[in-house]
Structures are given as C-alpha cells and as structure tokens.
Amino acid sequence: MAPNGNSEERSRISANWNRLNDQIAATTTRIGRVPETIKIVTVGKTFPVAILKAAMEVGIRVFGENRVQEAAPKIEFFRNIPDIEWHMIGHLQTNKAKKAAELFNVIQSVDSVRLAQLLSTEGGRLGRTIPVFIEINTSGESAKSGMAPDALFPALDEIAVLPNIAVSGLMTVGPLTDDVGQIRHAFRQLKKLYDRAREQSYPNCHFERLSMGMSGDFEIAIEEGSTMIRVGRAIFGERGAA
Ligand SMILES: *Cc1c(COP(=O)(O)O)cnc(C)c1O
C-alpha cells in the first residue's frame, strides 16, 4: 500500500465527510436530536480499495458493500486493519449466505426466513452470533428487494428463535423518486414497524438501529427517525465518474 499516493483522494473524501457530518448535525439539531445517534455506513460499492483506503485514513471505519463477489477481495485486502466493520447491504442470494457470513460483520439485507435460517447455521459453524437487519420493501416497487411490511411479524416469529443470528434492526431503501412526500411516507412506515417490533419482546432481537436514508434522502430519513444511514455518493462522488 503506497502511503502517500492518494492524498488528493484523502482530502476530497475528508471534505465530503465533514460536509456530511455538518448536514447530519444541522438536521438532528433542527429536530431536537443529537448527531451521535446517527451511525454512518460508508457505501464503497464500485469504488476500488485505493479509495476505501483513503477513507480509512480519514478515519472512516464502517463500510457497506452490496455484492458478495465484489466485497470479498476488498474485505480480504483490509483484513489486517483493526476495527473495520463491514455491512452487507445488497440483495443476498441464499447460495451466497455462507460466504457472506464469513466476510461481513453485519448482514442488513435479510429478506426471507430461509436466508435467516441459513445465516444462523453459518453463524453456528463459525462460532458467532451474526447481527442482522430485516429488509423491508416500503416502496412497493417490484424491483426492490425486502419483505412486504405485513410479512415482517410472521417472519419474526420464526427468525427470533434462531440461535446464531441476532436481529439488530430494520432496513429499507426509499423509493426512487423526487417526490419527498412519497419518500417520507416510506420511511414513516418503517419507523412504525420498528416501534411495533421493539414493543414485542422477541428473543434474540435487539432492534438497536433503524437503517434508512442514502445520499439523496438521508435528511428526510433522519427526520423520520433513522439511526443509521448508508451513504456512498455524498462521500465518494458519483459512481463511474472517477
Ligand atoms: C448504493 C446503496 C446505498 C448508497 O447509495 P448512495 O446514493 O451512493 O448514497 C445505500 N443502500 C443500498 C442498499 C445501496 O445499494
């Protein structure tokens, strides 16, 4: 790893990171929350290890990837760097559950009981309890993954008893639209589900985080109760533009 080859990238990412944190501070302050309640998952999909390394040098520690195949060599590359947290945020096929369990600290995209069962089996094999989020399709867009909102509670009845995963929260991807009302509606729906789920005392469920909001809609998400945003472009710039 060249120590100084990416100082330009570092200062660009650093400026973006500071701006993002300022925006989060402004939004949380406006609604009477503190910025520390928001965890940022930095989404590095499509960006090479050199860019991720620059982000790490800026102090970023929590990363999201959406494809197992792309993430594997990246995670491998950084395996000796302590305290890096990797989140799987993209659709996870059941045949990749084993690999994902080996690679990622957290799986945010659990969208079926079957996948949860497989991850629990892998967790047992690896001797760990895997923190997972249940992904909900709040937009109704058929191209989006995630469980239908009304499938959550029946699924939780089965998922909560699995020994080697721990449900840490809910996740959604907001609708792809400029209609703020529609985006807000989706996030509000997830917050309601989250509050309801927290009221039940499911075993193996902690519901510590509500993962919603990306570069284009994180401020709306925070206003609607998000405690975890997944941000790529606002930190790294447009994908495919480098
Ligand atoms: C790509 C992606 C993000 C980040 O999107 P940006 O617009 O780059 O901030 C967040 N969540 C998921 C599931 C993604 O696939």
PDB file of C-alpha atoms and ligand atoms in Angstrom:
ATOM      1  CA  MET A   1       0.000   0.000   0.000  1.00  0.00           C
ATOM      2  CA  ALA A   2       1.565   3.279  -1.071  1.00  0.00           C
ATOM      3  CA  PRO A   3       1.379   5.592   1.945  1.00  0.00           C
ATOM      4  CA  ASN A   4       1.131   8.908   0.113  1.00  0.00           C
ATOM      5  CA  GLY A   5      -0.219   8.091  -3.297  1.00  0.00           C
ATOM      6  CA  ASN A   6      -3.753   9.132  -2.514  1.00  0.00           C
ATOM      7  CA  SER A   7      -3.511  12.381  -0.595  1.00  0.00           C
ATOM      8  CA  GLU A   8      -5.751  14.100  -3.151  1.00  0.00           C
ATOM      9  CA  GLU A   9      -8.429  11.474  -2.676  1.00  0.00           C
ATOM     10  CA  ARG A  10      -7.981  11.763   1.047  1.00  0.00           C
ATOM     11  CA  SER A  11      -8.620  15.496   1.139  1.00  0.00           C
ATOM     12  CA  ARG A  12     -11.598  15.184  -1.204  1.00  0.00           C
ATOM     13  CA  ILE A  13     -13.161  12.427   0.916  1.00  0.00           C
ATOM     14  CA  SER A  14     -12.323  14.308   4.084  1.00  0.00           C
ATOM     15  CA  ALA A  15     -14.113  17.429   2.827  1.00  0.00           C
ATOM     16  CA  ASN A  16     -17.165  15.375   1.806  1.00  0.00           C
ATOM     17  CA  TRP A  17     -17.148  13.550   5.135  1.00  0.00           C
ATOM     18  CA  ASN A  18     -17.039  16.821   7.048  1.00  0.00           C
ATOM     19  CA  ARG A  19     -19.851  18.276   4.950  1.00  0.00           C
ATOM     20  CA  LEU A  20     -21.976  15.155   5.518  1.00  0.00           C
ATOM     21  CA  ASN A  21     -21.398  15.351   9.257  1.00  0.00           C
ATOM     22  CA  ASP A  22     -22.306  19.049   9.235  1.00  0.00           C
ATOM     23  CA  GLN A  23     -25.544  18.229   7.405  1.00  0.00           C
ATOM     24  CA  ILE A  24     -26.343  15.473   9.892  1.00  0.00           C
ATOM     25  CA  ALA A  25     -25.631  17.857  12.764  1.00  0.00           C
ATOM     26  CA  ALA A  26     -27.899  20.519  11.269  1.00  0.00           C
ATOM     27  CA  THR A  27     -30.737  18.055  10.659  1.00  0.00           C
ATOM     28  CA  THR A  28     -30.575  16.395  14.061  1.00  0.00           C
ATOM     29  CA  THR A  29     -30.313  19.723  15.865  1.00  0.00           C
ATOM     30  CA  ARG A  30     -33.347  21.029  13.999  1.00  0.00           C
ATOM     31  CA  ILE A  31     -35.452  18.125  15.286  1.00  0.00           C
ATOM     32  CA  GLY A  32     -34.010  18.017  18.789  1.00  0.00           C
ATOM     33  CA  ARG A  33     -31.769  15.008  18.390  1.00  0.00           C
ATOM     34  CA  VAL A  34     -28.008  14.734  18.718  1.00  0.00           C
ATOM     35  CA  PRO A  35     -25.795  13.781  15.765  1.00  0.00           C
ATOM     36  CA  GLU A  36     -24.194  10.958  17.747  1.00  0.00           C
ATOM     37  CA  THR A  37     -27.445   8.992  17.422  1.00  0.00           C
ATOM     38  CA  ILE A  38     -26.790   8.559  13.695  1.00  0.00           C
ATOM     39  CA  LYS A  39     -24.405   5.845  12.582  1.00  0.00           C
ATOM     40  CA  ILE A  40     -22.967   6.282   9.079  1.00  0.00           C
ATOM     41  CA  VAL A  41     -22.321   3.255   6.889  1.00  0.00           C
ATOM     42  CA  THR A  42     -19.991   4.376   4.103  1.00  0.00           C
ATOM     43  CA  VAL A  43     -21.011   2.578   0.920  1.00  0.00           C
ATOM     44  CA  GLY A  44     -17.955   1.680  -1.127  1.00  0.00           C
ATOM     45  CA  LYS A  45     -19.601  -0.371  -3.855  1.00  0.00           C
ATOM     46  CA  THR A  46     -17.923   0.144  -7.260  1.00  0.00           C
ATOM     47  CA  PHE A  47     -15.041   2.037  -5.621  1.00  0.00           C
ATOM     48  CA  PRO A  48     -11.627   0.352  -5.561  1.00  0.00           C
ATOM     49  CA  VAL A  49      -9.522  -0.457  -2.499  1.00  0.00           C
ATOM     50  CA  ALA A  50      -7.352   2.648  -3.057  1.00  0.00           C
ATOM     51  CA  ILE A  51     -10.402   4.840  -2.465  1.00  0.00           C
ATOM     52  CA  LEU A  52     -11.526   2.803   0.552  1.00  0.00           C
ATOM     53  CA  LYS A  53      -8.019   3.052   1.939  1.00  0.00           C
ATOM     54  CA  ALA A  54      -8.150   6.846   1.619  1.00  0.00           C
ATOM     55  CA  ALA A  55     -11.461   6.778   3.503  1.00  0.00           C
ATOM     56  CA  MET A  56      -9.902   4.706   6.259  1.00  0.00           C
ATOM     57  CA  GLU A  57      -7.092   7.256   6.515  1.00  0.00           C
ATOM     58  CA  VAL A  58      -9.732   9.924   7.025  1.00  0.00           C
ATOM     59  CA  GLY A  59     -10.984   7.871   9.971  1.00  0.00           C
ATOM     60  CA  ILE A  60     -13.979   6.146   8.418  1.00  0.00           C
ATOM     61  CA  ARG A  61     -14.468   2.708   9.952  1.00  0.00           C
ATOM     62  CA  VAL A  62     -17.884   1.357   8.907  1.00  0.00           C
ATOM     63  CA  PHE A  63     -18.330   0.235   5.314  1.00  0.00           C
ATOM     64  CA  GLY A  64     -21.173  -1.162   3.242  1.00  0.00           C
ATOM     65  CA  GLU A  65     -20.993  -3.335   0.150  1.00  0.00           C
ATOM     66  CA  ASN A  66     -23.861  -4.670  -1.920  1.00  0.00           C
ATOM     67  CA  ARG A  67     -22.317  -7.658  -3.697  1.00  0.00           C
ATOM     68  CA  VAL A  68     -20.510 -10.589  -2.108  1.00  0.00           C
ATOM     69  CA  GLN A  69     -18.329 -11.142  -5.151  1.00  0.00           C
ATOM     70  CA  GLU A  70     -17.129  -7.556  -5.264  1.00  0.00           C
ATOM     71  CA  ALA A  71     -16.737  -7.277  -1.497  1.00  0.00           C
ATOM     72  CA  ALA A  72     -14.695 -10.446  -0.967  1.00  0.00           C
ATOM     73  CA  PRO A  73     -11.348  -9.207  -2.336  1.00  0.00           C
ATOM     74  CA  LYS A  74     -11.829  -5.794  -0.714  1.00  0.00           C
ATOM     75  CA  ILE A  75     -12.507  -7.212   2.723  1.00  0.00           C
ATOM     76  CA  GLU A  76      -9.626  -9.624   2.258  1.00  0.00           C
ATOM     77  CA  PHE A  77      -7.332  -6.730   1.318  1.00  0.00           C
ATOM     78  CA  PHE A  78      -8.077  -4.891   4.572  1.00  0.00           C
ATOM     79  CA  ARG A  79      -8.243  -7.913   6.863  1.00  0.00           C
ATOM     80  CA  ASN A  80      -5.285  -6.742   8.969  1.00  0.00           C
ATOM     81  CA  ILE A  81      -6.746  -3.329   9.707  1.00  0.00           C
ATOM     82  CA  PRO A  82      -8.412  -3.472  13.128  1.00  0.00           C
ATOM     83  CA  ASP A  83     -11.877  -2.157  13.965  1.00  0.00           C
ATOM     84  CA  ILE A  84     -13.251  -2.025  10.439  1.00  0.00           C
ATOM     85  CA  GLU A  85     -16.905  -3.012  10.283  1.00  0.00           C
ATOM     86  CA  TRP A  86     -18.344  -4.446   7.067  1.00  0.00           C
ATOM     87  CA  HIS A  87     -22.066  -4.377   6.347  1.00  0.00           C
ATOM     88  CA  MET A  88     -23.739  -6.363   3.588  1.00  0.00           C
ATOM     89  CA  ILE A  89     -26.471  -4.078   2.245  1.00  0.00           C
ATOM     90  CA  GLY A  90     -27.420  -5.613  -1.114  1.00  0.00           C
ATOM     91  CA  HIS A  91     -29.702  -8.453  -2.048  1.00  0.00           C
ATOM     92  CA  LEU A  92     -28.214 -11.699  -0.783  1.00  0.00           C
ATOM     93  CA  GLN A  93     -28.904 -14.913  -2.645  1.00  0.00           C
ATOM     94  CA  THR A  94     -29.223 -17.950  -0.404  1.00  0.00           C
ATOM     95  CA  ASN A  95     -26.342 -19.677  -2.193  1.00  0.00           C
ATOM     96  CA  LYS A  96     -24.049 -16.832  -1.071  1.00  0.00           C
ATOM     97  CA  ALA A  97     -25.132 -16.901   2.595  1.00  0.00           C
ATOM     98  CA  LYS A  98     -22.128 -18.944   3.647  1.00  0.00           C
ATOM     99  CA  LYS A  99     -19.620 -16.613   2.033  1.00  0.00           C
ATOM    100  CA  ALA A 100     -21.437 -13.526   3.333  1.00  0.00           C
ATOM    101  CA  ALA A 101     -21.417 -14.903   6.879  1.00  0.00           C
ATOM    102  CA  GLU A 102     -17.672 -15.408   6.632  1.00  0.00           C
ATOM    103  CA  LEU A 103     -16.967 -11.945   5.243  1.00  0.00           C
ATOM    104  CA  PHE A 104     -19.335  -9.477   6.837  1.00  0.00           C
ATOM    105  CA  ASN A 105     -19.788  -8.301  10.410  1.00  0.00           C
ATOM    106  CA  VAL A 106     -23.421  -7.373   9.817  1.00  0.00           C
ATOM    107  CA  ILE A 107     -25.952  -8.520   7.205  1.00  0.00           C
ATOM    108  CA  GLN A 108     -28.524  -5.773   6.625  1.00  0.00           C
ATOM    109  CA  SER A 109     -30.410  -7.382   3.788  1.00  0.00           C
ATOM    110  CA  VAL A 110     -32.197 -10.379   5.282  1.00  0.00           C
ATOM    111  CA  ASP A 111     -35.418 -10.616   3.305  1.00  0.00           C
ATOM    112  CA  SER A 112     -36.631 -14.169   3.983  1.00  0.00           C
ATOM    113  CA  VAL A 113     -36.927 -16.697   6.771  1.00  0.00           C
ATOM    114  CA  ARG A 114     -34.926 -19.110   4.647  1.00  0.00           C
ATOM    115  CA  LEU A 115     -31.978 -16.726   4.402  1.00  0.00           C
ATOM    116  CA  ALA A 116     -32.121 -16.079   8.154  1.00  0.00           C
ATOM    117  CA  GLN A 117     -32.050 -19.825   8.801  1.00  0.00           C
ATOM    118  CA  LEU A 118     -29.021 -20.300   6.553  1.00  0.00           C
ATOM    119  CA  LEU A 119     -27.190 -17.403   8.218  1.00  0.00           C
ATOM    120  CA  SER A 120     -27.913 -18.845  11.639  1.00  0.00           C
ATOM    121  CA  THR A 121     -26.498 -22.190  10.537  1.00  0.00           C
ATOM    122  CA  GLU A 122     -23.366 -20.445   9.261  1.00  0.00           C
ATOM    123  CA  GLY A 123     -23.122 -18.411  12.460  1.00  0.00           C
ATOM    124  CA  GLY A 124     -23.147 -21.662  14.415  1.00  0.00           C
ATOM    125  CA  ARG A 125     -20.469 -23.113  12.215  1.00  0.00           C
ATOM    126  CA  LEU A 126     -18.308 -20.001  12.662  1.00  0.00           C
ATOM    127  CA  GLY A 127     -18.967 -19.845  16.390  1.00  0.00           C
ATOM    128  CA  ARG A 128     -20.511 -16.382  16.241  1.00  0.00           C
ATOM    129  CA  THR A 129     -23.847 -14.684  16.506  1.00  0.00           C
ATOM    130  CA  ILE A 130     -24.398 -12.682  13.338  1.00  0.00           C
ATOM    131  CA  PRO A 131     -26.119  -9.314  13.736  1.00  0.00           C
ATOM    132  CA  VAL A 132     -28.729  -8.955  11.006  1.00  0.00           C
ATOM    133  CA  PHE A 133     -31.302  -6.429   9.873  1.00  0.00           C
ATOM    134  CA  ILE A 134     -34.577  -7.372   8.273  1.00  0.00           C
ATOM    135  CA  GLU A 135     -35.015  -5.550   4.979  1.00  0.00           C
ATOM    136  CA  ILE A 136     -38.494  -4.262   4.253  1.00  0.00           C
ATOM    137  CA  ASN A 137     -39.794  -3.151   0.877  1.00  0.00           C
ATOM    138  CA  THR A 138     -41.559   0.048   1.900  1.00  0.00           C
ATOM    139  CA  SER A 139     -41.955   1.459  -1.579  1.00  0.00           C
ATOM    140  CA  GLY A 140     -43.904  -1.386  -3.145  1.00  0.00           C
ATOM    141  CA  GLU A 141     -41.556  -1.167  -6.142  1.00  0.00           C
ATOM    142  CA  SER A 142     -41.287  -4.679  -7.542  1.00  0.00           C
ATOM    143  CA  ALA A 143     -37.624  -4.199  -8.477  1.00  0.00           C
ATOM    144  CA  LYS A 144     -36.743  -3.629  -4.827  1.00  0.00           C
ATOM    145  CA  SER A 145     -35.843  -6.455  -2.516  1.00  0.00           C
ATOM    146  CA  GLY A 146     -37.135  -6.770   1.009  1.00  0.00           C
ATOM    147  CA  MET A 147     -40.126  -8.329   2.712  1.00  0.00           C
ATOM    148  CA  ALA A 148     -43.557  -6.840   2.352  1.00  0.00           C
ATOM    149  CA  PRO A 149     -44.344  -4.855   5.520  1.00  0.00           C
ATOM    150  CA  ASP A 150     -47.100  -7.244   6.567  1.00  0.00           C
ATOM    151  CA  ALA A 151     -44.746 -10.213   6.252  1.00  0.00           C
ATOM    152  CA  LEU A 152     -42.464  -8.902   8.998  1.00  0.00           C
ATOM    153  CA  PHE A 153     -44.219 -10.147  12.115  1.00  0.00           C
ATOM    154  CA  PRO A 154     -44.989 -13.659  10.866  1.00  0.00           C
ATOM    155  CA  ALA A 155     -41.341 -13.886   9.751  1.00  0.00           C
ATOM    156  CA  LEU A 156     -40.045 -12.604  13.086  1.00  0.00           C
ATOM    157  CA  ASP A 157     -41.898 -15.391  14.868  1.00  0.00           C
ATOM    158  CA  GLU A 158     -39.642 -17.825  13.024  1.00  0.00           C
ATOM    159  CA  ILE A 159     -36.468 -15.728  12.847  1.00  0.00           C
ATOM    160  CA  ALA A 160     -36.372 -14.727  16.512  1.00  0.00           C
ATOM    161  CA  VAL A 161     -35.894 -18.319  17.644  1.00  0.00           C
ATOM    162  CA  LEU A 162     -32.793 -18.883  15.500  1.00  0.00           C
ATOM    163  CA  PRO A 163     -29.798 -19.302  17.815  1.00  0.00           C
ATOM    164  CA  ASN A 164     -26.911 -17.792  15.861  1.00  0.00           C
ATOM    165  CA  ILE A 165     -28.276 -14.568  14.496  1.00  0.00           C
ATOM    166  CA  ALA A 166     -29.434 -11.509  16.409  1.00  0.00           C
ATOM    167  CA  VAL A 167     -31.906  -9.144  14.808  1.00  0.00           C
ATOM    168  CA  SER A 168     -30.429  -5.679  15.321  1.00  0.00           C
ATOM    169  CA  GLY A 169     -32.842  -3.595  13.339  1.00  0.00           C
ATOM    170  CA  LEU A 170     -34.823  -2.945  10.206  1.00  0.00           C
ATOM    171  CA  MET A 171     -33.568  -1.634   6.888  1.00  0.00           C
ATOM    172  CA  THR A 172     -35.197  -0.161   3.825  1.00  0.00           C
ATOM    173  CA  VAL A 173     -34.282   1.529   0.563  1.00  0.00           C
ATOM    174  CA  GLY A 174     -36.510   4.522  -0.079  1.00  0.00           C
ATOM    175  CA  PRO A 175     -38.460   4.859  -3.313  1.00  0.00           C
ATOM    176  CA  LEU A 176     -36.563   6.145  -6.333  1.00  0.00           C
ATOM    177  CA  THR A 177     -38.429   9.396  -6.828  1.00  0.00           C
ATOM    178  CA  ASP A 178     -38.124  13.157  -6.318  1.00  0.00           C
ATOM    179  CA  ASP A 179     -41.456  13.136  -4.506  1.00  0.00           C
ATOM    180  CA  VAL A 180     -40.488  13.978  -0.942  1.00  0.00           C
ATOM    181  CA  GLY A 181     -43.922  13.028   0.328  1.00  0.00           C
ATOM    182  CA  GLN A 182     -43.597   9.548  -1.086  1.00  0.00           C
ATOM    183  CA  ILE A 183     -40.104   9.107   0.354  1.00  0.00           C
ATOM    184  CA  ARG A 184     -41.251  10.367   3.738  1.00  0.00           C
ATOM    185  CA  HIS A 185     -44.216   8.007   3.677  1.00  0.00           C
ATOM    186  CA  ALA A 186     -41.932   5.002   3.101  1.00  0.00           C
ATOM    187  CA  PHE A 187     -39.624   5.943   5.976  1.00  0.00           C
ATOM    188  CA  ARG A 188     -42.531   6.688   8.281  1.00  0.00           C
ATOM    189  CA  GLN A 189     -43.928   3.258   7.543  1.00  0.00           C
ATOM    190  CA  LEU A 190     -40.638   1.597   8.503  1.00  0.00           C
ATOM    191  CA  LYS A 191     -40.405   3.626  11.710  1.00  0.00           C
ATOM    192  CA  LYS A 192     -43.892   2.452  12.686  1.00  0.00           C
ATOM    193  CA  LEU A 193     -42.955  -1.170  12.081  1.00  0.00           C
ATOM    194  CA  TYR A 194     -39.755  -0.644  14.039  1.00  0.00           C
ATOM    195  CA  ASP A 195     -41.592   0.822  17.019  1.00  0.00           C
ATOM    196  CA  ARG A 196     -44.092  -2.031  16.971  1.00  0.00           C
ATOM    197  CA  ALA A 197     -41.322  -4.623  16.760  1.00  0.00           C
ATOM    198  CA  ARG A 198     -39.484  -3.036  19.685  1.00  0.00           C
ATOM    199  CA  GLU A 199     -42.596  -3.264  21.844  1.00  0.00           C
ATOM    200  CA  GLN A 200     -42.686  -7.045  21.468  1.00  0.00           C
ATOM    201  CA  SER A 201     -40.157  -8.996  23.430  1.00  0.00           C
ATOM    202  CA  TYR A 202     -38.825 -11.294  20.777  1.00  0.00           C
ATOM    203  CA  PRO A 203     -35.867 -13.413  21.857  1.00  0.00           C
ATOM    204  CA  ASN A 204     -32.590 -12.715  20.005  1.00  0.00           C
ATOM    205  CA  CYS A 205     -33.907  -9.357  18.803  1.00  0.00           C
ATOM    206  CA  HIS A 206     -32.393  -6.094  19.976  1.00  0.00           C
ATOM    207  CA  PHE A 207     -33.711  -3.558  17.478  1.00  0.00           C
ATOM    208  CA  GLU A 208     -30.913  -1.108  18.106  1.00  0.00           C
ATOM    209  CA  ARG A 209     -30.881   0.588  14.732  1.00  0.00           C
ATOM    210  CA  LEU A 210     -33.222   1.771  12.035  1.00  0.00           C
ATOM    211  CA  SER A 211     -31.266   1.726   8.773  1.00  0.00           C
ATOM    212  CA  MET A 212     -32.775   4.135   6.269  1.00  0.00           C
ATOM    213  CA  GLY A 213     -31.510   7.030   4.209  1.00  0.00           C
ATOM    214  CA  MET A 214     -28.936   7.286   1.419  1.00  0.00           C
ATOM    215  CA  SER A 215     -27.108  10.237  -0.198  1.00  0.00           C
ATOM    216  CA  GLY A 216     -30.282  11.601  -1.765  1.00  0.00           C
ATOM    217  CA  ASP A 217     -32.677  11.189   1.137  1.00  0.00           C
ATOM    218  CA  PHE A 218     -30.806  10.869   4.440  1.00  0.00           C
ATOM    219  CA  GLU A 219     -32.128  14.147   5.806  1.00  0.00           C
ATOM    220  CA  ILE A 220     -35.728  13.007   5.321  1.00  0.00           C
ATOM    221  CA  ALA A 221     -34.820   9.640   6.828  1.00  0.00           C
ATOM    222  CA  ILE A 222     -33.313  11.270   9.917  1.00  0.00           C
ATOM    223  CA  GLU A 223     -36.388  13.452  10.313  1.00  0.00           C
ATOM    224  CA  GLU A 224     -38.438  10.265  10.257  1.00  0.00           C
ATOM    225  CA  GLY A 225     -36.364   8.523  12.913  1.00  0.00           C
ATOM    226  CA  SER A 226     -33.425   6.886  11.138  1.00  0.00           C
ATOM    227  CA  THR A 227     -30.470   5.963  13.340  1.00  0.00           C
ATOM    228  CA  MET A 228     -28.302   4.539  10.562  1.00  0.00           C
ATOM    229  CA  ILE A 229     -27.726   5.983   7.111  1.00  0.00           C
ATOM    230  CA  ARG A 230     -25.960   4.265   4.236  1.00  0.00           C
ATOM    231  CA  VAL A 231     -24.091   6.827   2.176  1.00  0.00           C
ATOM    232  CA  GLY A 232     -21.944   6.360  -0.912  1.00  0.00           C
ATOM    233  CA  ARG A 233     -22.073   9.214  -3.416  1.00  0.00           C
ATOM    234  CA  ALA A 234     -22.085  12.022  -0.847  1.00  0.00           C
ATOM    235  CA  ILE A 235     -18.744  10.723   0.439  1.00  0.00           C
ATOM    236  CA  PHE A 236     -17.046   9.350  -2.681  1.00  0.00           C
ATOM    237  CA  GLY A 237     -18.696  11.269  -5.514  1.00  0.00           C
ATOM    238  CA  GLU A 238     -20.731   9.849  -8.363  1.00  0.00           C
ATOM    239  CA  ARG A 239     -20.095   6.204  -9.151  1.00  0.00           C
ATOM    240  CA  GLY A 240     -18.432   5.640 -12.503  1.00  0.00           C
ATOM    241  CA  ALA A 241     -17.262   9.258 -12.632  1.00  0.00           C
ATOM    242  CA  ALA A 242     -13.724   8.656 -11.384  1.00  0.00           C
TER     243      ALA A 242
HETATM  244  C1  LIG B   1     -25.793   2.017  -3.148  1.00  0.00           C
HETATM  245  C2  LIG B   1     -26.583   1.851  -1.923  1.00  0.00           C
HETATM  246  C3  LIG B   1     -26.592   2.853  -0.934  1.00  0.00           C
HETATM  247  C4  LIG B   1     -25.843   4.172  -1.080  1.00  0.00           C
HETATM  248  O1  LIG B   1     -26.366   4.927  -2.114  1.00  0.00           O
HETATM  249  P1  LIG B   1     -25.787   6.403  -2.419  1.00  0.00           P
HETATM  250  O2  LIG B   1     -26.821   7.011  -3.273  1.00  0.00           O
HETATM  251  O3  LIG B   1     -24.477   6.205  -3.098  1.00  0.00           O
HETATM  252  O4  LIG B   1     -25.619   7.090  -1.114  1.00  0.00           O
HETATM  253  C5  LIG B   1     -27.316   2.611   0.216  1.00  0.00           C
HETATM  254  N1  LIG B   1     -28.024   1.468   0.397  1.00  0.00           N
HETATM  255  C6  LIG B   1     -28.031   0.493  -0.514  1.00  0.00           C
HETATM  256  C7  LIG B   1     -28.818  -0.749  -0.258  1.00  0.00           C
HETATM  257  C8  LIG B   1     -27.322   0.647  -1.703  1.00  0.00           C
HETATM  258  O5  LIG B   1     -27.352  -0.325  -2.628  1.00  0.00           O
END
